[in-house]
Amino acid sequence: MTQLDSVVKPKTKRSKRFLESRAPKLTEDVKTAMIMKGGNTSETVTKALKDIHSLKKPNAVLYKKKNITRPFEDSTSLEFFSKKTDCSLFLFGSHNKKRPNNFIFGRLFDFHVLDMIELGIEKFVSLSEIKANKFPEGTKPMLVFAGEVFDTDAEHKRLKSLLIDFFRGPTVPAVRLAGLEHVLHFTALDGKIYMRSYK
């Protein structure tokens, strides 16, 4: 058993409150995501990570430094960072010759990697390039999935589940119709996923 997995008894009131906030609850907190870039990144990946961070705020942690790790080969550093920041979702961006403009979306359970999906960016338009009014930070988005493969294909079902987990925001008892101002639209067509953000 490692130092991180051992049972920790609080010595101060502050550490007791901290441990209580991390303890299992009947209704869990909103899932937070850590957004990080790999050893090599392109300008496209960096901008895309910043945009997804702005869509996910305030339930996201953006790491600005490069993290030399390969999630599919060794996930120990991801698990360490998730334990440190109490995040159960991650987005890892990297760029190399074999996999240009690469994204890895993933989920963690009990600070261990549960599943990951790798996607490549082909065409990207930054939110800063769109000259329309932006929605307020922390707005809960409506998620729309277009394309029948999201209901028939097993891989697309898993991707849909992961994207819902990633972008859904807090669970609310009621919705105010005037407050519905942000839509995230995912379209599956010809083996590609188109993601669009609408106000």
Coordinates of C-alpha atoms in Angstrom, one line a residue, residues 20-196:
E20 CA -14.7 15.3 5.0
S21 CA -15.0 17.2 1.7
R22 CA -13.2 14.3 -0.1
A23 CA -15.2 11.6 1.6
P24 CA -18.0 9.7 -0.3
K25 CA -21.4 11.5 -0.3
L26 CA -24.9 10.5 -1.0
T27 CA -25.2 13.1 -3.8
E28 CA -21.7 13.6 -5.3
D29 CA -20.2 17.0 -6.1
V30 CA -20.0 18.2 -9.7
K31 CA -17.3 16.4 -11.5
T32 CA -14.2 18.5 -12.1
A33 CA -11.9 18.1 -15.1
M34 CA -8.1 18.5 -15.3
I35 CA -7.1 19.9 -18.7
M36 CA -3.4 19.4 -19.5
K37 CA -1.0 19.4 -22.4
G38 CA 1.7 16.9 -23.3
G39 CA 5.4 17.4 -24.0
N40 CA 4.7 18.5 -27.6
T41 CA 1.7 20.7 -28.5
S42 CA 0.6 22.7 -31.5
E43 CA -1.0 26.2 -31.4
T44 CA -4.3 24.5 -32.4
V45 CA -4.2 22.1 -29.4
T46 CA -3.3 24.9 -27.0
K47 CA -6.2 27.1 -28.2
A48 CA -8.6 24.2 -28.2
L49 CA -7.7 23.2 -24.6
K50 CA -8.2 26.9 -23.5
D51 CA -11.6 27.0 -25.2
I52 CA -12.8 23.7 -23.6
H53 CA -11.5 25.1 -20.2
S54 CA -13.6 28.2 -20.8
L55 CA -16.7 26.0 -21.6
K56 CA -16.1 23.9 -18.5
K57 CA -15.3 26.7 -16.0
P58 CA -15.5 26.8 -13.0
N59 CA -15.4 23.0 -12.8
A60 CA -12.0 22.6 -14.5
V61 CA -8.3 22.9 -13.7
L62 CA -6.0 24.0 -16.5
Y63 CA -2.4 23.0 -16.3
K64 CA -0.2 25.5 -18.2
K65 CA 3.0 23.6 -18.0
K66 CA 3.8 20.7 -20.3
N67 CA 3.4 17.2 -18.9
I68 CA 5.6 14.6 -20.5
T69 CA 3.3 11.5 -20.2
R70 CA 1.6 9.0 -22.4
P71 CA -1.8 8.2 -20.9
F72 CA -2.3 4.9 -22.8
E73 CA 1.1 3.6 -21.8
D74 CA 1.5 4.9 -18.2
S75 CA -1.4 6.6 -16.4
T76 CA 0.3 7.0 -13.0
S77 CA 1.0 10.7 -13.4
L78 CA -2.6 11.3 -14.4
E79 CA -3.8 9.4 -11.3
F80 CA -1.4 11.4 -9.1
F81 CA -2.7 14.8 -10.4
S82 CA -6.3 13.6 -10.1
K83 CA -5.8 12.8 -6.4
K84 CA -4.0 16.1 -5.9
T85 CA -6.8 18.2 -7.4
D86 CA -9.8 15.9 -6.7
C87 CA -10.7 15.6 -10.4
S88 CA -12.6 12.7 -11.9
L89 CA -12.3 13.7 -15.6
F90 CA -9.3 14.6 -17.7
L91 CA -8.5 16.0 -21.2
F92 CA -5.0 15.5 -22.5
G93 CA -3.8 17.4 -25.6
S94 CA -0.7 16.5 -27.6
H95 CA 0.8 16.8 -31.1
N96 CA 3.3 14.7 -33.0
K97 CA 4.0 13.5 -36.5
K98 CA 2.0 10.2 -36.2
R99 CA -0.9 11.8 -34.2
P100 CA -1.2 15.5 -35.1
N101 CA -3.5 17.7 -32.9
N102 CA -4.5 14.8 -30.6
F103 CA -7.0 14.9 -27.7
I104 CA -7.6 12.2 -25.1
F105 CA -10.8 12.4 -23.1
G106 CA -10.9 10.2 -20.0
R107 CA -12.7 9.3 -16.8
L108 CA -11.3 8.3 -13.5
F109 CA -12.9 6.3 -10.7
D110 CA -11.4 6.3 -7.2
F111 CA -8.4 8.1 -8.7
H112 CA -7.7 5.2 -11.2
V113 CA -8.3 5.5 -15.0
L114 CA -11.7 4.0 -15.9
D115 CA -11.8 4.7 -19.7
M116 CA -10.2 6.9 -22.4
I117 CA -11.1 7.9 -25.9
E118 CA -8.6 9.4 -28.4
L119 CA -9.8 12.0 -30.9
G120 CA -7.9 14.1 -33.5
I121 CA -8.7 17.7 -34.4
E122 CA -9.0 18.3 -38.2
K123 CA -10.6 21.8 -38.4
F124 CA -10.8 24.2 -35.5
V125 CA -12.3 27.6 -35.0
S126 CA -11.5 29.3 -31.7
L127 CA -14.1 31.0 -29.6
S128 CA -12.0 34.2 -29.7
E129 CA -12.4 34.3 -33.5
I130 CA -16.2 34.4 -33.3
K131 CA -17.2 38.0 -32.8
A132 CA -20.6 37.3 -31.1
N133 CA -21.5 37.8 -27.5
K134 CA -20.2 35.0 -25.2
F135 CA -22.4 33.3 -22.6
P136 CA -21.6 33.8 -18.9
E137 CA -19.1 31.6 -17.1
G138 CA -20.6 28.6 -15.4
T139 CA -23.6 28.4 -17.7
K140 CA -25.0 24.8 -17.8
P141 CA -25.1 23.7 -21.4
M142 CA -27.8 21.8 -23.2
L143 CA -26.2 18.8 -25.0
V144 CA -27.5 17.7 -28.4
F145 CA -26.3 14.5 -30.1
A146 CA -27.2 14.2 -33.8
G147 CA -26.5 11.0 -35.7
E148 CA -27.9 7.5 -35.2
V149 CA -24.5 6.0 -34.5
F150 CA -24.7 7.5 -31.1
D151 CA -27.5 5.0 -30.3
T152 CA -26.3 2.0 -32.4
D153 CA -22.4 1.8 -32.4
A154 CA -20.8 0.7 -29.1
E155 CA -17.8 3.0 -29.4
H156 CA -20.0 6.0 -30.2
K157 CA -22.2 5.1 -27.2
R158 CA -19.2 5.2 -25.0
L159 CA -18.0 8.5 -26.5
K160 CA -21.5 10.0 -25.9
S161 CA -21.5 8.8 -22.3
L162 CA -18.1 10.3 -21.7
L163 CA -19.0 13.7 -23.4
I164 CA -22.2 13.9 -21.3
D165 CA -20.1 13.3 -18.2
F166 CA -17.6 15.9 -19.2
F167 CA -19.8 18.8 -20.2
R168 CA -23.1 18.3 -18.3
G169 CA -22.3 20.6 -15.3
P170 CA -24.2 20.5 -12.0
T171 CA -27.4 18.5 -11.4
V172 CA -30.3 21.0 -10.9
P173 CA -33.8 20.3 -9.6
A174 CA -35.5 22.7 -12.0
V175 CA -34.6 24.6 -15.2
R176 CA -35.5 28.2 -15.9
L177 CA -36.4 28.6 -19.6
A178 CA -34.9 32.1 -19.8
G179 CA -31.6 30.7 -18.6
L180 CA -31.2 28.2 -21.4
E181 CA -28.7 30.1 -23.6
H182 CA -25.8 27.7 -24.3
V183 CA -26.0 24.6 -26.6
L184 CA -23.2 22.1 -27.3
H185 CA -24.0 20.2 -30.5
F186 CA -22.3 17.0 -31.4
T187 CA -22.8 15.5 -34.9
A188 CA -21.6 12.1 -36.0
L189 CA -21.2 12.0 -39.7
D190 CA -18.9 9.9 -42.0
G191 CA -16.7 8.6 -39.1
K192 CA -16.2 12.2 -37.8
I193 CA -17.5 14.0 -34.8
Y194 CA -18.4 17.7 -35.3
M195 CA -18.6 19.7 -32.1
R196 CA -20.2 23.2 -32.1

